Short mmCIF file of C-alpha atoms in Angstrom, two decimals:
data_model
loop_
_atom_site.label_atom_id
_atom_site.label_comp_id
_atom_site.label_asym_id
_atom_site.label_seq_id
_atom_site.Cartn_x
_atom_site.Cartn_y
_atom_site.Cartn_z
CA MET A 1 -17.18 -3.47 -51.19
CA LEU A 2 -14.72 -2.10 -48.66
CA ASP A 3 -16.17 0.53 -46.32
CA ARG A 4 -14.47 3.85 -45.67
CA LEU A 5 -12.96 2.80 -42.31
CA THR A 6 -11.33 -0.25 -43.87
CA LEU A 7 -9.92 1.84 -46.71
CA ALA A 8 -8.56 4.38 -44.21
CA ALA A 9 -6.88 1.63 -42.20
CA LEU A 10 -5.29 0.20 -45.34
CA ALA A 11 -4.03 3.66 -46.30
CA VAL A 12 -2.38 4.17 -42.87
CA THR A 13 -0.79 0.71 -43.12
CA ALA A 14 0.61 1.54 -46.54
CA MET A 15 2.05 4.86 -45.31
CA LEU A 16 3.83 3.08 -42.46
CA GLY A 17 5.26 0.52 -44.82
CA GLY A 18 3.57 -2.49 -43.20
CA ALA A 19 1.35 -3.30 -40.27
CA ALA A 20 0.06 -0.25 -38.37
CA ARG A 21 1.67 0.28 -34.96
CA ALA A 22 -0.37 -0.72 -31.94
CA ASP A 23 2.19 0.75 -29.53
CA THR A 24 1.35 3.53 -27.11
CA LEU A 25 3.42 6.71 -26.94
CA ILE A 26 3.73 9.21 -24.13
CA HIS A 27 5.50 12.54 -24.53
CA ALA A 28 6.61 13.68 -21.05
CA GLY A 29 7.62 17.28 -20.45
CA ARG A 30 9.39 16.26 -17.26
CA LEU A 31 10.09 12.68 -16.20
CA ILE A 32 11.12 11.86 -12.63
CA ASP A 33 13.83 9.20 -12.79
CA VAL A 34 13.43 7.70 -9.31
CA ASP A 35 16.30 5.26 -9.84
CA GLN A 36 18.76 8.13 -10.27
CA GLY A 37 16.88 10.70 -8.19
CA LYS A 38 16.78 13.29 -10.97
CA VAL A 39 14.42 14.90 -13.45
CA LEU A 40 14.72 14.35 -17.20
CA GLU A 41 13.31 16.90 -19.66
CA GLN A 42 11.42 16.22 -22.90
CA MET A 43 11.21 12.43 -22.88
CA SER A 44 9.35 9.82 -24.92
CA ILE A 45 7.98 6.61 -23.42
CA VAL A 46 6.96 3.78 -25.74
CA ILE A 47 4.65 1.08 -24.39
CA LYS A 48 3.93 -2.30 -25.94
CA ASP A 49 1.64 -5.02 -24.58
CA GLY A 50 1.29 -3.32 -21.21
CA ARG A 51 5.03 -2.91 -20.64
CA ILE A 52 7.49 -0.12 -21.23
CA SER A 53 9.56 -0.96 -24.28
CA GLU A 54 11.61 2.22 -24.70
CA VAL A 55 12.44 5.43 -22.83
CA LYS A 56 14.10 7.97 -25.14
CA ALA A 57 15.36 11.51 -24.86
CA GLY A 58 13.46 14.00 -27.01
CA TYR A 59 10.01 13.83 -28.54
CA ILE A 60 9.89 11.09 -31.16
CA ASP A 61 7.41 11.38 -34.03
CA ALA A 62 3.93 10.48 -32.79
CA ALA A 63 2.65 9.43 -36.20
CA GLY A 64 1.25 5.93 -36.18
CA TYR A 65 1.24 5.44 -32.42
CA SER A 66 -2.13 4.63 -30.96
CA PRO A 67 -2.98 5.78 -28.43
CA TYR A 68 -0.79 8.84 -28.03
CA HIS A 69 -0.74 10.80 -24.75
CA ASP A 70 0.56 14.35 -24.87
CA LEU A 71 1.94 15.08 -21.39
CA ARG A 72 4.46 17.70 -22.50
CA ALA A 73 3.02 20.20 -20.03
CA GLN A 74 3.13 17.74 -17.11
CA THR A 75 5.51 15.97 -14.75
CA VAL A 76 5.47 12.21 -15.27
CA MET A 77 6.49 9.54 -12.76
CA PRO A 78 5.93 5.84 -12.03
CA GLY A 79 2.61 4.57 -10.75
CA LEU A 80 2.43 5.00 -6.98
CA ILE A 81 2.49 2.15 -4.45
CA ASP A 82 0.79 2.22 -1.04
CA MET A 83 2.27 -0.48 1.17
CA HIS A 84 -0.38 -0.41 3.89
CA VAL A 85 -4.10 -0.36 3.08
CA HIS A 86 -7.24 -2.19 4.12
CA VAL A 87 -9.47 -2.48 1.06
CA SER A 88 -12.32 -4.21 2.89
CA GLY A 89 -13.61 -1.20 4.78
CA GLU A 90 -13.40 2.41 5.80
CA SER A 91 -13.59 4.01 9.21
CA SER A 92 -17.02 5.35 10.10
CA GLY A 93 -16.70 5.43 13.85
CA ALA A 94 -19.26 3.86 16.15
CA SER A 95 -21.81 3.68 13.33
CA GLY A 96 -19.74 0.98 11.60
CA ALA A 97 -19.49 -1.31 14.62
CA THR A 98 -22.47 -3.40 13.53
CA ASP A 99 -21.29 -3.99 9.96
CA ARG A 100 -19.95 -7.48 10.66
CA PHE A 101 -23.35 -8.54 12.00
CA LEU A 102 -25.40 -6.95 9.21
CA LEU A 103 -23.31 -7.25 6.03
CA ASN A 104 -22.64 -10.37 4.00
CA PRO A 105 -19.28 -11.08 2.35
CA ALA A 106 -20.78 -10.01 -0.98
CA ASP A 107 -21.80 -6.68 0.55
CA TYR A 108 -18.24 -6.05 1.69
CA ALA A 109 -16.88 -6.94 -1.74
CA LEU A 110 -19.30 -4.72 -3.63
CA ARG A 111 -18.70 -1.82 -1.26
CA ALA A 112 -14.94 -2.26 -1.67
CA THR A 113 -15.13 -1.65 -5.42
CA GLN A 114 -15.67 2.06 -4.79
CA TYR A 115 -12.61 2.14 -2.52
CA LEU A 116 -10.53 0.52 -5.25
CA ASN A 117 -11.74 3.05 -7.82
CA ARG A 118 -10.88 5.98 -5.57
CA THR A 119 -7.43 4.57 -4.86
CA LEU A 120 -6.63 3.99 -8.52
CA ASN A 121 -7.84 7.45 -9.54
CA ALA A 122 -5.57 8.91 -6.84
CA GLY A 123 -2.62 7.45 -8.76
CA PHE A 124 -1.97 4.35 -6.67
CA THR A 125 -1.66 1.59 -9.22
CA THR A 126 -0.44 -1.00 -6.66
CA VAL A 127 -1.38 -1.55 -3.02
CA ARG A 128 -0.47 -4.00 -0.28
CA ASP A 129 -3.52 -5.03 1.74
CA LEU A 130 -2.55 -5.83 5.32
CA GLY A 131 -5.51 -7.64 6.74
CA ALA A 132 -8.99 -8.63 5.66
CA GLY A 133 -10.96 -11.62 6.89
CA ASN A 134 -13.05 -14.08 4.87
CA GLY A 135 -10.55 -14.01 2.01
CA LEU A 136 -11.98 -10.71 0.79
CA ALA A 137 -8.75 -8.98 -0.24
CA ILE A 138 -7.53 -12.13 -1.97
CA SER A 139 -10.78 -12.36 -3.96
CA LEU A 140 -10.60 -8.68 -4.85
CA ARG A 141 -6.98 -9.14 -5.93
CA ASP A 142 -8.02 -11.94 -8.26
CA ALA A 143 -11.01 -10.00 -9.59
CA VAL A 144 -8.76 -7.07 -10.53
CA ARG A 145 -6.28 -9.43 -12.20
CA LYS A 146 -9.06 -11.02 -14.27
CA GLY A 147 -10.45 -7.65 -15.29
CA TRP A 148 -13.80 -8.19 -13.57
CA ILE A 149 -13.43 -4.95 -11.62
CA LYS A 150 -11.25 -1.86 -11.93
CA GLY A 151 -8.71 -1.16 -9.25
CA PRO A 152 -5.05 -1.12 -8.30
CA ARG A 153 -2.91 -4.23 -8.40
CA ILE A 154 -3.30 -5.87 -4.97
CA PHE A 155 -0.83 -7.87 -2.90
CA ALA A 156 -2.85 -9.38 -0.07
CA ALA A 157 -1.89 -10.71 3.36
CA GLY A 158 -5.29 -12.27 3.99
CA LYS A 159 -6.27 -12.45 7.64
CA GLY A 160 -3.65 -10.86 9.88
CA ILE A 161 -2.24 -13.09 12.62
CA ALA A 162 -2.97 -12.04 16.21
CA THR A 163 -2.86 -13.55 19.70
CA THR A 164 -5.84 -14.26 21.95
CA GLY A 165 -7.32 -10.94 23.05
CA GLY A 166 -4.75 -9.04 21.02
CA HIS A 167 -5.11 -6.47 18.29
CA GLY A 168 -6.72 -8.39 15.45
CA ASP A 169 -8.63 -10.93 17.55
CA PRO A 170 -12.10 -10.50 16.01
CA SER A 171 -13.96 -11.52 19.16
CA ASN A 172 -12.57 -8.81 21.45
CA ALA A 173 -15.20 -7.24 23.75
CA LEU A 174 -18.12 -9.16 22.22
CA ASN A 175 -20.70 -10.89 24.38
CA LEU A 176 -20.09 -14.46 25.50
CA GLU A 177 -22.07 -15.97 22.64
CA TYR A 178 -19.54 -14.61 20.14
CA ARG A 179 -16.37 -14.55 22.26
CA HIS A 180 -14.90 -17.86 21.09
CA ASP A 181 -11.37 -18.84 20.09
CA HIS A 182 -10.88 -18.41 16.36
CA GLY A 183 -7.66 -20.43 16.36
CA PRO A 184 -4.88 -20.37 13.74
CA GLU A 185 -7.33 -20.81 10.86
CA GLY A 186 -9.02 -17.59 11.94
CA GLY A 187 -5.71 -15.86 12.55
CA VAL A 188 -5.49 -16.17 16.36
CA ILE A 189 -2.53 -18.08 17.79
CA ASN A 190 -0.93 -19.06 21.08
CA GLY A 191 2.47 -20.72 21.00
CA ALA A 192 4.99 -21.48 18.29
CA ALA A 193 3.15 -24.49 16.86
CA GLU A 194 -0.03 -22.49 16.26
CA ALA A 195 2.08 -19.65 14.84
CA ARG A 196 3.48 -21.99 12.22
CA LYS A 197 0.01 -23.35 11.47
CA ALA A 198 -1.36 -19.85 10.93
CA VAL A 199 1.35 -19.07 8.36
CA ARG A 200 0.64 -22.31 6.53
CA GLN A 201 -3.08 -21.51 6.57
CA ARG A 202 -2.39 -18.17 4.85
CA TYR A 203 -0.37 -20.08 2.25
CA LYS A 204 -3.28 -22.46 1.77
CA GLU A 205 -5.62 -19.51 1.24
CA GLY A 206 -3.38 -17.93 -1.39
CA ALA A 207 -1.96 -14.95 0.52
CA ASP A 208 1.00 -13.00 -0.90
CA LEU A 209 2.63 -12.15 2.43
CA ILE A 210 2.17 -12.44 6.20
CA LYS A 211 0.95 -9.67 8.48
CA ILE A 212 1.05 -9.96 12.27
CA THR A 213 -0.11 -7.60 15.00
CA GLY A 214 2.97 -7.53 17.20
CA THR A 215 1.57 -5.06 19.73
CA GLY A 216 -1.74 -3.61 20.81
CA GLY A 217 -3.45 -1.26 18.40
CA VAL A 218 -5.66 1.79 18.33
CA LEU A 219 -8.93 0.59 16.83
CA SER A 220 -9.29 -2.81 18.54
CA LEU A 221 -11.72 -3.08 21.43
CA ALA A 222 -8.99 -3.68 23.98
CA LYS A 223 -7.48 -1.41 26.60
CA ASN A 224 -3.79 -1.38 25.72
CA GLY A 225 -2.63 0.11 22.43
CA HIS A 226 1.07 -0.66 22.56
CA ASN A 227 1.90 -3.68 24.76
CA PRO A 228 3.85 -6.59 23.19
CA GLN A 229 1.49 -9.39 22.17
CA PHE A 230 3.78 -12.09 20.75
CA MET A 231 6.46 -13.91 22.72
CA GLU A 232 9.89 -14.18 21.09
CA ASP A 233 9.41 -17.83 20.14
CA GLU A 234 6.06 -17.07 18.51
CA VAL A 235 7.30 -14.29 16.25
CA GLU A 236 10.46 -16.27 15.45
CA ALA A 237 8.31 -19.26 14.45
CA ILE A 238 6.26 -17.03 12.15
CA VAL A 239 9.33 -15.55 10.47
CA LYS A 240 11.07 -18.90 9.98
CA THR A 241 7.94 -20.54 8.59
CA ALA A 242 7.26 -17.57 6.35
CA ARG A 243 10.76 -17.90 4.88
CA ASP A 244 10.04 -21.52 3.95
CA TYR A 245 7.02 -20.37 1.95
CA GLY A 246 8.64 -17.32 0.37
CA PHE A 247 6.59 -14.83 2.38
CA ALA A 248 7.68 -11.39 3.57
CA VAL A 249 6.46 -10.50 7.07
CA ALA A 250 4.91 -7.12 7.90
CA VAL A 251 4.38 -6.27 11.57
CA HIS A 252 1.86 -3.84 13.00
CA ALA A 253 3.66 -2.49 16.07
CA HIS A 254 3.36 0.63 18.21
CA GLY A 255 5.18 -0.22 21.45
CA ARG A 256 8.94 -0.43 21.90
CA ASP A 257 9.23 -4.01 23.21
CA GLY A 258 7.03 -5.51 20.51
CA ILE A 259 8.93 -3.64 17.80
CA MET A 260 12.28 -4.86 19.09
CA ARG A 261 11.14 -8.47 19.30
CA ALA A 262 9.93 -8.31 15.71
CA VAL A 263 13.07 -6.63 14.37
CA LYS A 264 15.36 -9.13 16.09
CA ALA A 265 13.27 -12.00 14.72
CA GLY A 266 14.05 -10.78 11.20
CA VAL A 267 10.75 -9.35 9.95
CA ASP A 268 10.72 -7.33 6.74
CA SER A 269 8.83 -4.23 7.83
CA ILE A 270 7.52 -2.40 10.87
CA GLU A 271 4.18 -0.67 10.34
CA HIS A 272 3.35 2.47 12.40
CA GLY A 273 6.35 2.16 14.78
CA THR A 274 5.03 4.86 17.09
CA TYR A 275 7.27 4.35 20.13
CA MET A 276 10.45 3.20 18.38
CA ASP A 277 13.56 4.68 19.97
CA ASP A 278 17.13 5.30 18.84
CA GLU A 279 18.24 1.77 19.76
CA ILE A 280 15.50 0.24 17.64
CA MET A 281 16.37 2.53 14.73
CA ARG A 282 20.01 1.44 14.90
CA GLU A 283 18.88 -2.21 14.94
CA MET A 284 16.60 -1.64 11.95
CA LYS A 285 19.41 0.02 10.00
CA ALA A 286 21.80 -2.83 10.80
CA ARG A 287 19.28 -5.47 9.70
CA GLY A 288 17.80 -3.58 6.74
CA THR A 289 14.31 -3.56 8.26
CA TRP A 290 11.86 -1.27 6.48
CA PHE A 291 9.64 1.28 8.20
CA VAL A 292 6.13 1.99 6.84
CA PRO A 293 4.95 4.98 8.89
CA THR A 294 1.20 5.53 8.15
CA ILE A 295 1.16 9.14 9.35
CA SER A 296 -2.24 9.64 7.69
CA ALA A 297 -3.88 7.14 10.02
CA GLY A 298 -2.26 8.76 13.06
CA LYS A 299 -3.58 12.18 12.14
CA PHE A 300 -7.04 10.82 11.33
CA VAL A 301 -7.53 9.01 14.65
CA ALA A 302 -6.08 11.92 16.62
CA ASP A 303 -8.63 14.25 15.02
CA LYS A 304 -11.55 11.86 15.51
CA ALA A 305 -10.59 11.30 19.17
CA LYS A 306 -11.73 14.88 19.75
CA VAL A 307 -15.24 14.08 18.49
CA ASP A 308 -17.62 12.84 21.17
CA GLY A 309 -19.12 9.47 20.29
CA TYR A 310 -17.04 8.79 17.18
CA PHE A 311 -14.91 6.10 18.83
CA HIS A 312 -15.79 3.46 21.42
CA GLU A 313 -14.58 4.54 24.85
CA LEU A 314 -11.93 1.79 24.80
CA VAL A 315 -10.56 3.25 21.57
CA ARG A 316 -10.75 6.99 22.18
CA PRO A 317 -7.89 7.37 24.71
CA LYS A 318 -5.59 5.21 22.58
CA ALA A 319 -6.33 7.31 19.50
CA ALA A 320 -5.67 10.50 21.44
CA ALA A 321 -2.35 9.21 22.82
CA ILE A 322 -0.86 7.32 19.86
CA GLY A 323 -2.16 9.20 16.83
CA PRO A 324 -0.28 12.47 17.32
CA LEU A 325 3.12 10.77 17.77
CA ILE A 326 3.61 8.94 14.49
CA GLN A 327 4.71 11.91 12.37
CA ALA A 328 7.47 12.89 14.81
CA THR A 329 8.69 9.29 15.04
CA PHE A 330 8.83 9.16 11.25
CA GLY A 331 10.90 12.36 11.16
CA ARG A 332 13.45 10.90 13.57
CA ALA A 333 13.61 7.59 11.70
CA TYR A 334 14.17 9.33 8.37
CA LYS A 335 16.92 11.49 9.86
CA ALA A 336 18.52 8.36 11.36
CA GLY A 337 18.66 6.69 7.94
CA VAL A 338 16.05 3.95 8.45
CA LYS A 339 14.71 2.65 5.12
CA ILE A 340 11.27 4.14 4.44
CA ALA A 341 8.48 2.75 2.26
CA PHE A 342 5.24 4.64 1.73
CA GLY A 343 2.10 3.49 3.53
CA THR A 344 -1.06 5.19 4.74
CA ASP A 345 -3.28 2.62 6.50
CA ALA A 346 -6.05 3.74 4.11
CA GLY A 347 -9.32 2.39 5.38
CA VAL A 348 -8.63 4.13 8.66
CA ALA A 349 -8.37 7.46 6.82
CA PRO A 350 -10.61 7.52 3.71
CA HIS A 351 -9.54 5.62 0.61
CA GLY A 352 -8.47 7.93 -2.19
CA THR A 353 -6.82 10.45 0.14
CA ASN A 354 -3.58 8.43 0.14
CA GLY A 355 -1.63 11.30 -1.40
CA GLN A 356 -1.91 13.35 1.80
CA GLU A 357 0.85 11.15 3.22
CA PHE A 358 3.38 12.88 0.95
CA ILE A 359 2.56 16.22 2.55
CA TYR A 360 2.95 14.82 6.06
CA MET A 361 6.28 13.19 5.22
CA VAL A 362 7.71 16.40 3.81
CA GLU A 363 6.40 18.36 6.81
CA ALA A 364 8.44 16.00 9.01
CA GLY A 365 11.68 16.72 7.14
CA MET A 366 11.77 14.32 4.18
CA THR A 367 12.84 15.74 0.82
CA THR A 368 10.21 15.77 -1.91
CA MET A 369 12.33 13.45 -4.07
CA ASP A 370 12.70 10.94 -1.22
CA ALA A 371 8.98 11.11 -0.54
CA ILE A 372 8.23 10.18 -4.16
CA LYS A 373 10.91 7.47 -4.08
CA SER A 374 9.30 5.99 -0.95
CA ALA A 375 6.11 5.32 -2.96
CA THR A 376 7.86 4.04 -6.08
CA VAL A 377 11.32 2.46 -6.16
CA ASN A 378 11.49 1.88 -2.37
CA ALA A 379 8.03 0.37 -2.12
CA ALA A 380 8.76 -1.91 -5.08
CA GLN A 381 11.89 -3.16 -3.33
CA LEU A 382 10.01 -4.00 -0.12
CA LEU A 383 7.29 -5.62 -2.23
CA ARG A 384 9.97 -7.75 -3.95
CA GLN A 385 8.76 -6.43 -7.31
CA SER A 386 11.67 -4.24 -8.38
CA ASP A 387 11.89 -6.07 -11.71
CA GLN A 388 8.24 -5.22 -12.46
CA LEU A 389 7.35 -1.99 -10.68
CA GLY A 390 8.69 1.19 -9.13
CA SER A 391 10.29 3.08 -12.01
CA ILE A 392 9.77 3.93 -15.67
CA ALA A 393 12.26 1.67 -17.40
CA PRO A 394 12.24 -0.82 -20.29
CA GLY A 395 10.71 -4.17 -19.36
CA LYS A 396 8.67 -2.92 -16.44
CA LEU A 397 4.90 -2.78 -16.25
CA ALA A 398 3.53 0.41 -17.78
CA ASP A 399 2.20 2.10 -14.65
CA VAL A 400 2.53 5.83 -15.23
CA VAL A 401 1.07 8.89 -13.49
CA ALA A 402 1.39 12.63 -14.04
CA VAL A 403 0.59 15.97 -12.44
CA ASN A 404 0.23 19.49 -13.75
CA GLY A 405 3.18 21.37 -12.30
CA ASP A 406 6.28 20.33 -10.38
CA PRO A 407 5.71 18.12 -7.30
CA LEU A 408 9.36 18.53 -6.31
CA ARG A 409 8.56 22.19 -5.64
CA ASP A 410 5.00 21.68 -4.39
CA ILE A 411 4.42 18.23 -2.89
CA SER A 412 0.69 18.94 -2.47
CA LEU A 413 0.37 18.27 -6.21
CA MET A 414 0.65 14.57 -5.32
CA THR A 415 -2.97 14.82 -4.17
CA LYS A 416 -4.09 16.13 -7.60
CA LEU A 417 -2.97 13.64 -10.22
CA SER A 418 -4.17 14.51 -13.71
CA PHE A 419 -3.17 11.29 -15.51
CA VAL A 420 -3.14 7.66 -14.37
CA MET A 421 -2.12 4.64 -16.45
CA LYS A 422 -2.03 1.03 -15.26
CA ASP A 423 -0.68 -1.82 -17.38
CA GLY A 424 -0.46 0.50 -20.37
CA VAL A 425 -4.11 1.56 -20.24
CA ALA A 426 -5.05 5.12 -19.28
CA VAL A 427 -7.72 5.11 -16.56
CA LYS A 428 -7.64 8.85 -15.84
CA PRO A 429 -8.72 10.99 -17.56
#
């Protein structure tokens, strides 16, 4: 005999005149159209097989849709994209300095799952990881794709490429037993030939893009935080080789000379960009180079530089000098018309606090609409995923987030997302 659930299902099928719908429906009170830069009222979003199939004006009848999400009291927008994270770790000051000697790769991976959960629940359905050794970010990317763990969609650079003694050389300041040359396979190069080999090694390992550390940095155990660390022929070799393999190139860079060398070589994005000047901004505009500011990281290290013992004494003065400058540089770059994509450097600041970056961007003079566009349509363009991500439109992946209230009036709401959907599946609440 047929049980009650089966009979009920047959009844619903009969009422619908055929097979019951398996499509998902969202009713959105306000929908931010990032492509047009405007807000649409009372919209319906239909999702099928993890993709958006229709976006319609008005509230269509919800009967038969399963699941149905009533967001009529909320503001809906595309899933957010953070273009600069490090999923393998999180800053803990001097106490974390021994991790690489005490933790196994499996420990790093298991610990990272909580970072991925926090990031996804904060509304960031896609991230670009810019540097993790031992293939960790690539493995996490694949684990998320396979459904083994929950997290944002990851585009991974693998091990960032550095120069000997530069920011990203993992043997900096270690004792002689550990201070060996990691070579191109380990992401440390000298000369154009090794630069090309390092790019090809990232291809071999399955990376999605190339990240290089074009200048000194804050958190490396080295004295200078902004000097240029690649010669022109080295960065040019990286860019040309990357083009052959279809890679975009992201460049960590604080100092002026290193930024200019990277921009003239044709890189896709400058990360941090602390000491960029008006000449560099004009060059970036002319070449279409993106700027990913990471104000959150600057504020975090500036604050922690005031805490005795938090940073190594090689790091502390760099954090105090560089950290406070990034927000003002961002404000000038935005005013100058440089293309901006959202990025936080999460892992320096805590994972899951990514939304704070919106507040800092608006404080520096960016409009609320442009801030949201930087983390959606702009980020998708830099990621080369505009056909898949970045806006709520038919054919795109169904990444959808929502807030209670109007983030265009109160940008702090971007830190309080009430609804998160990735690939058509609601993960929050």
